[in-house]
Amino acid sequence: DAMVIQNPRYQVTQFGKPVTLSCSQTLNHNVMYWYQQKSSQAPKLLFHYYDKDFNNEADTPDNFQSRRPNTSFCFLDIRSPGLGDAAMYLCATSHRENTEAFFGQGTRLTVV
Amino acid sequence: GENVEQHPSTLSVQEGDSAVIKCTYSDSASNYFPWYKQELGKRPQLIIDIRSNVGEKKDQRIAVTLNKTAKHFSLHITETQPEDSAVYFCAAIGNSGGSNYKLTFGKGTLLTVNP
């Protein structure tokens, strides 16, 4: 059974057109992460939440924002996607510190 | 913040041989070290993890060792099989200040097991 669900699996958006990626979890985990992964690279952390406490990485572009309206859902908003934002976006959750992170299947974003 | 270095970036072995991937970390407060396997186009999957109060952990053909003093940890795969071919990522979770709960990845190792 899917525990971390990302929608959509594939997203095509136009250059400069706002896009939202979603993540939901059935695990009731405290921590949620958003990662960007480009081809042949490691996942790069964009944001993470511990409950509602939001942590933004210093090098995450201002173009990227996130919302976590409740424990189960988390959203990644890209306000004005550029060609360089094309990537796989991975959501992950963990119960708390020092526990396994579970990844969703990812959303592959294409910018045209 | 935490910095995780991983070596080698690529590793090619013959089926049945062992494979070793090494990582170092910078934050001495880090206390959880997972290893993920990622097949092409798929999500990272946890294969083994170790906590800082343990020096070694084994699960069938996979083992992980941790040296806290030297701040390095290693993945060992014995009797490799072609299905072990994938990208392997080490990671660390920091536990200090703004790094609480932050899972930081190494750059990955592409392991190829040749039949």
mmCIF file of C-alpha atoms in Angstrom:
data_model
loop_
_atom_site.group_PDB
_atom_site.id
_atom_site.type_symbol
_atom_site.label_atom_id
_atom_site.label_comp_id
_atom_site.label_asym_id
_atom_site.label_seq_id
_atom_site.Cartn_x
_atom_site.Cartn_y
_atom_site.Cartn_z
ATOM 1 C CA ASP A 1 0.000 0.000 0.000
ATOM 2 C CA ALA A 2 1.300 3.381 -0.949
ATOM 3 C CA MET A 3 2.257 5.348 2.154
ATOM 4 C CA VAL A 4 3.694 8.497 0.579
ATOM 5 C CA ILE A 5 1.762 9.542 -2.484
ATOM 6 C CA GLN A 6 2.849 12.178 -4.930
ATOM 7 C CA ASN A 7 0.643 13.679 -7.580
ATOM 8 C CA PRO A 8 0.944 13.917 -10.422
ATOM 9 C CA ARG A 9 3.639 11.405 -11.453
ATOM 10 C CA TYR A 10 4.431 13.477 -14.513
ATOM 11 C CA GLN A 11 3.850 17.194 -14.905
ATOM 12 C CA VAL A 12 4.482 19.321 -17.958
ATOM 13 C CA THR A 13 4.327 23.049 -17.456
ATOM 14 C CA GLN A 14 5.092 26.074 -19.554
ATOM 15 C CA PHE A 15 8.029 28.312 -18.867
ATOM 16 C CA GLY A 16 6.954 30.874 -16.270
ATOM 17 C CA LYS A 17 3.590 29.254 -15.520
ATOM 18 C CA PRO A 18 3.052 28.518 -11.807
ATOM 19 C CA VAL A 19 2.833 24.857 -10.912
ATOM 20 C CA THR A 20 2.012 22.988 -7.710
ATOM 21 C CA LEU A 21 3.151 19.512 -6.799
ATOM 22 C CA SER A 22 1.438 17.625 -4.010
ATOM 23 C CA CYS A 23 2.414 15.006 -1.488
ATOM 24 C CA SER A 24 0.251 13.134 0.971
ATOM 25 C CA GLN A 25 1.100 10.560 3.599
ATOM 26 C CA THR A 26 -0.859 7.975 5.524
ATOM 27 C CA LEU A 27 1.881 7.415 8.121
ATOM 28 C CA ASN A 28 1.113 10.365 10.411
ATOM 29 C CA HIS A 29 4.791 11.282 10.326
ATOM 30 C CA ASN A 30 6.015 14.515 11.874
ATOM 31 C CA VAL A 31 8.702 15.275 9.319
ATOM 32 C CA MET A 32 8.159 15.948 5.619
ATOM 33 C CA TYR A 33 10.869 16.727 3.096
ATOM 34 C CA TRP A 34 10.943 18.033 -0.457
ATOM 35 C CA TYR A 35 13.931 17.103 -2.594
ATOM 36 C CA GLN A 36 14.900 18.040 -6.136
ATOM 37 C CA GLN A 37 16.803 15.391 -8.069
ATOM 38 C CA LYS A 38 18.327 16.033 -11.450
ATOM 39 C CA SER A 39 19.644 13.335 -13.722
ATOM 40 C CA SER A 40 22.659 11.461 -12.305
ATOM 41 C CA GLN A 41 22.710 13.625 -9.184
ATOM 42 C CA ALA A 42 21.897 13.137 -5.533
ATOM 43 C CA PRO A 43 18.602 14.387 -4.115
ATOM 44 C CA LYS A 44 18.991 18.007 -3.081
ATOM 45 C CA LEU A 45 16.996 19.139 -0.078
ATOM 46 C CA LEU A 46 14.760 22.132 -0.743
ATOM 47 C CA PHE A 47 12.702 22.321 2.481
ATOM 48 C CA HIS A 48 11.702 20.251 5.425
ATOM 49 C CA TYR A 49 9.006 20.510 8.092
ATOM 50 C CA TYR A 50 8.881 19.192 11.600
ATOM 51 C CA ASP A 51 5.167 19.432 12.191
ATOM 52 C CA LYS A 52 4.498 23.046 11.227
ATOM 53 C CA ASP A 53 8.044 24.238 11.819
ATOM 54 C CA PHE A 54 9.397 25.111 8.388
ATOM 55 C CA ASN A 55 13.075 24.922 7.453
ATOM 56 C CA ASN A 56 14.224 26.424 4.204
ATOM 57 C CA GLU A 57 17.624 25.532 2.784
ATOM 58 C CA ALA A 58 19.827 28.568 2.273
ATOM 59 C CA ASP A 59 20.331 27.826 -1.421
ATOM 60 C CA THR A 60 16.712 27.037 -2.271
ATOM 61 C CA PRO A 61 15.630 29.586 -4.893
ATOM 62 C CA ASP A 62 12.947 32.100 -3.897
ATOM 63 C CA ASN A 63 10.958 30.737 -6.812
ATOM 64 C CA PHE A 64 10.214 27.651 -4.690
ATOM 65 C CA GLN A 65 7.755 27.755 -1.824
ATOM 66 C CA SER A 66 6.043 25.170 0.274
ATOM 67 C CA ARG A 67 2.894 24.747 2.323
ATOM 68 C CA ARG A 68 1.910 22.157 4.864
ATOM 69 C CA PRO A 69 -1.742 22.772 5.789
ATOM 70 C CA ASN A 70 -1.952 19.650 7.964
ATOM 71 C CA THR A 71 0.052 16.581 8.966
ATOM 72 C CA SER A 72 -0.960 14.590 5.912
ATOM 73 C CA PHE A 73 -0.380 17.021 3.083
ATOM 74 C CA CYS A 74 2.497 19.064 1.791
ATOM 75 C CA PHE A 75 2.739 21.140 -1.379
ATOM 76 C CA LEU A 76 5.599 22.462 -3.457
ATOM 77 C CA ASP A 77 4.822 25.626 -5.391
ATOM 78 C CA ILE A 78 7.079 26.791 -8.189
ATOM 79 C CA ARG A 79 6.040 30.341 -8.959
ATOM 80 C CA SER A 80 7.781 30.853 -12.280
ATOM 81 C CA PRO A 81 9.365 27.630 -13.529
ATOM 82 C CA GLY A 82 12.464 27.935 -15.643
ATOM 83 C CA LEU A 83 14.070 25.341 -17.871
ATOM 84 C CA GLY A 84 16.571 24.644 -15.113
ATOM 85 C CA ASP A 85 13.777 23.546 -12.777
ATOM 86 C CA ALA A 86 13.055 20.461 -14.836
ATOM 87 C CA ALA A 87 13.798 17.564 -12.507
ATOM 88 C CA MET A 88 12.341 14.784 -10.413
ATOM 89 C CA TYR A 89 10.783 16.140 -7.223
ATOM 90 C CA LEU A 90 10.743 13.718 -4.336
ATOM 91 C CA CYS A 91 8.688 13.986 -1.190
ATOM 92 C CA ALA A 92 9.719 11.991 1.871
ATOM 93 C CA THR A 93 8.470 11.583 5.411
ATOM 94 C CA SER A 94 9.871 10.321 8.669
ATOM 95 C CA HIS A 95 8.346 9.822 12.092
ATOM 96 C CA ARG A 96 10.853 12.042 13.834
ATOM 97 C CA GLU A 97 14.573 12.415 14.007
ATOM 98 C CA ASN A 98 16.803 9.414 13.449
ATOM 99 C CA THR A 99 14.191 7.256 11.812
ATOM 100 C CA GLU A 100 13.752 5.904 8.313
ATOM 101 C CA ALA A 101 12.626 8.329 5.635
ATOM 102 C CA PHE A 102 9.995 6.980 3.263
ATOM 103 C CA PHE A 103 9.963 8.375 -0.244
ATOM 104 C CA GLY A 104 7.093 8.919 -2.612
ATOM 105 C CA GLN A 105 7.435 7.847 -6.232
ATOM 106 C CA GLY A 106 8.282 11.365 -7.274
ATOM 107 C CA THR A 107 6.899 13.848 -9.758
ATOM 108 C CA ARG A 108 8.892 14.339 -12.926
ATOM 109 C CA LEU A 109 8.562 17.952 -13.963
ATOM 110 C CA THR A 110 9.137 19.017 -17.550
ATOM 111 C CA VAL A 111 9.280 22.706 -18.441
ATOM 112 C CA VAL A 112 8.563 23.628 -22.047
ATOM 113 C CA GLY B 1 25.429 22.305 8.250
ATOM 114 C CA GLU B 2 26.141 18.692 7.502
ATOM 115 C CA ASN B 3 28.343 17.729 4.547
ATOM 116 C CA VAL B 4 28.460 14.129 3.343
ATOM 117 C CA GLU B 5 31.214 12.949 1.005
ATOM 118 C CA GLN B 6 30.862 9.631 -0.831
ATOM 119 C CA HIS B 7 33.399 7.542 -2.742
ATOM 120 C CA PRO B 8 33.770 6.133 -5.293
ATOM 121 C CA SER B 9 31.370 7.767 -7.716
ATOM 122 C CA THR B 10 31.341 4.636 -9.893
ATOM 123 C CA LEU B 11 32.173 1.049 -9.023
ATOM 124 C CA SER B 12 32.225 -1.946 -11.324
ATOM 125 C CA VAL B 13 32.582 -5.471 -9.943
ATOM 126 C CA GLN B 14 32.205 -9.005 -11.178
ATOM 127 C CA GLU B 15 29.248 -11.037 -10.002
ATOM 128 C CA GLY B 16 30.101 -12.746 -6.741
ATOM 129 C CA ASP B 17 32.712 -10.178 -5.720
ATOM 130 C CA SER B 18 32.302 -7.749 -2.836
ATOM 131 C CA ALA B 19 31.612 -4.039 -3.165
ATOM 132 C CA VAL B 20 32.513 -1.342 -0.644
ATOM 133 C CA ILE B 21 31.290 2.245 -0.674
ATOM 134 C CA LYS B 22 32.641 4.786 1.796
ATOM 135 C CA CYS B 23 31.228 8.006 3.205
ATOM 136 C CA THR B 24 32.424 10.692 5.561
ATOM 137 C CA TYR B 25 30.358 13.277 7.379
ATOM 138 C CA SER B 26 31.197 16.599 8.945
ATOM 139 C CA ASP B 27 28.701 17.136 11.778
ATOM 140 C CA SER B 28 29.830 15.271 14.857
ATOM 141 C CA ALA B 29 26.290 15.572 16.230
ATOM 142 C CA SER B 30 24.868 13.430 13.399
ATOM 143 C CA ASN B 31 23.571 10.204 14.822
ATOM 144 C CA TYR B 32 21.632 8.375 12.127
ATOM 145 C CA PHE B 33 23.139 7.047 8.887
ATOM 146 C CA PRO B 34 20.907 5.388 6.290
ATOM 147 C CA TRP B 35 21.881 3.886 2.955
ATOM 148 C CA TYR B 36 19.528 4.088 0.001
ATOM 149 C CA LYS B 37 19.433 2.164 -3.259
ATOM 150 C CA GLN B 38 17.929 3.896 -6.263
ATOM 151 C CA GLU B 39 17.201 2.114 -9.502
ATOM 152 C CA LEU B 40 16.786 4.115 -12.678
ATOM 153 C CA GLY B 41 13.586 6.143 -12.639
ATOM 154 C CA LYS B 42 12.540 4.889 -9.208
ATOM 155 C CA ARG B 43 12.432 6.300 -5.715
ATOM 156 C CA PRO B 44 15.270 5.801 -3.239
ATOM 157 C CA GLN B 45 14.683 2.748 -1.076
ATOM 158 C CA LEU B 46 16.266 2.220 2.320
ATOM 159 C CA ILE B 47 18.459 -0.863 2.382
ATOM 160 C CA ILE B 48 20.150 -0.557 5.759
ATOM 161 C CA ASP B 49 20.751 2.043 8.433
ATOM 162 C CA ILE B 50 22.882 2.466 11.517
ATOM 163 C CA ARG B 51 22.684 4.638 14.592
ATOM 164 C CA SER B 52 25.603 6.235 16.329
ATOM 165 C CA ASN B 53 25.464 3.934 19.321
ATOM 166 C CA VAL B 54 26.266 0.938 17.103
ATOM 167 C CA GLY B 55 29.520 0.166 15.285
ATOM 168 C CA GLU B 56 28.306 -2.415 12.807
ATOM 169 C CA LYS B 57 25.067 -3.812 11.477
ATOM 170 C CA LYS B 58 24.453 -6.657 9.068
ATOM 171 C CA ASP B 59 21.466 -7.810 7.053
ATOM 172 C CA GLN B 60 22.158 -10.872 4.913
ATOM 173 C CA ARG B 61 24.611 -9.778 2.192
ATOM 174 C CA ILE B 62 24.646 -6.140 3.273
ATOM 175 C CA ALA B 63 26.578 -4.653 6.163
ATOM 176 C CA VAL B 64 27.321 -1.149 7.363
ATOM 177 C CA THR B 65 30.140 -0.042 9.645
ATOM 178 C CA LEU B 66 30.433 3.252 11.509
ATOM 179 C CA ASN B 67 33.510 4.902 12.961
ATOM 180 C CA LYS B 68 32.301 7.872 14.992
ATOM 181 C CA THR B 69 35.760 9.059 15.891
ATOM 182 C CA ALA B 70 36.807 9.296 12.271
ATOM 183 C CA LYS B 71 33.302 10.326 11.163
ATOM 184 C CA HIS B 72 33.061 7.777 8.421
ATOM 185 C CA PHE B 73 30.753 4.913 7.571
ATOM 186 C CA SER B 74 30.842 2.255 4.891
ATOM 187 C CA LEU B 75 28.505 -0.048 3.015
ATOM 188 C CA HIS B 76 29.646 -3.568 2.262
ATOM 189 C CA ILE B 77 27.839 -5.818 -0.185
ATOM 190 C CA THR B 78 29.058 -9.406 -0.433
ATOM 191 C CA GLU B 79 28.354 -11.967 -3.151
ATOM 192 C CA THR B 80 27.131 -9.267 -5.485
ATOM 193 C CA GLN B 81 24.442 -10.076 -8.035
ATOM 194 C CA PRO B 82 23.438 -8.267 -11.234
ATOM 195 C CA GLU B 83 20.267 -7.037 -9.519
ATOM 196 C CA ASP B 84 22.459 -5.131 -7.060
ATOM 197 C CA SER B 85 23.310 -2.772 -9.929
ATOM 198 C CA ALA B 86 21.924 0.666 -9.020
ATOM 199 C CA VAL B 87 22.944 4.000 -7.555
ATOM 200 C CA TYR B 88 23.649 3.866 -3.839
ATOM 201 C CA PHE B 89 23.404 6.933 -1.623
ATOM 202 C CA CYS B 90 24.681 7.335 1.882
ATOM 203 C CA ALA B 91 23.025 9.920 4.087
ATOM 204 C CA ALA B 92 23.230 11.441 7.521
ATOM 205 C CA ILE B 93 20.766 13.172 9.763
ATOM 206 C CA GLY B 94 22.083 16.090 11.735
ATOM 207 C CA ASN B 95 20.836 16.723 15.211
ATOM 208 C CA SER B 96 22.040 20.168 16.063
ATOM 209 C CA GLY B 97 20.484 23.569 15.743
ATOM 210 C CA GLY B 98 18.948 24.269 12.357
ATOM 211 C CA SER B 99 19.965 20.853 11.061
ATOM 212 C CA ASN B 100 17.501 18.991 13.249
ATOM 213 C CA TYR B 101 15.879 16.215 11.256
ATOM 214 C CA LYS B 102 17.653 17.245 8.065
ATOM 215 C CA LEU B 103 18.545 14.257 5.882
ATOM 216 C CA THR B 104 21.643 15.079 3.810
ATOM 217 C CA PHE B 105 22.760 12.790 0.974
ATOM 218 C CA GLY B 106 26.147 11.948 -0.441
ATOM 219 C CA LYS B 107 26.586 12.320 -4.195
ATOM 220 C CA GLY B 108 25.933 8.659 -4.910
ATOM 221 C CA THR B 109 27.817 5.653 -6.258
ATOM 222 C CA LEU B 110 26.810 3.941 -9.473
ATOM 223 C CA LEU B 111 27.406 0.248 -8.847
ATOM 224 C CA THR B 112 27.547 -2.067 -11.848
ATOM 225 C CA VAL B 113 27.690 -5.810 -11.276
ATOM 226 C CA ASN B 114 28.868 -7.618 -14.377
ATOM 227 C CA PRO B 115 27.557 -11.163 -14.950
#
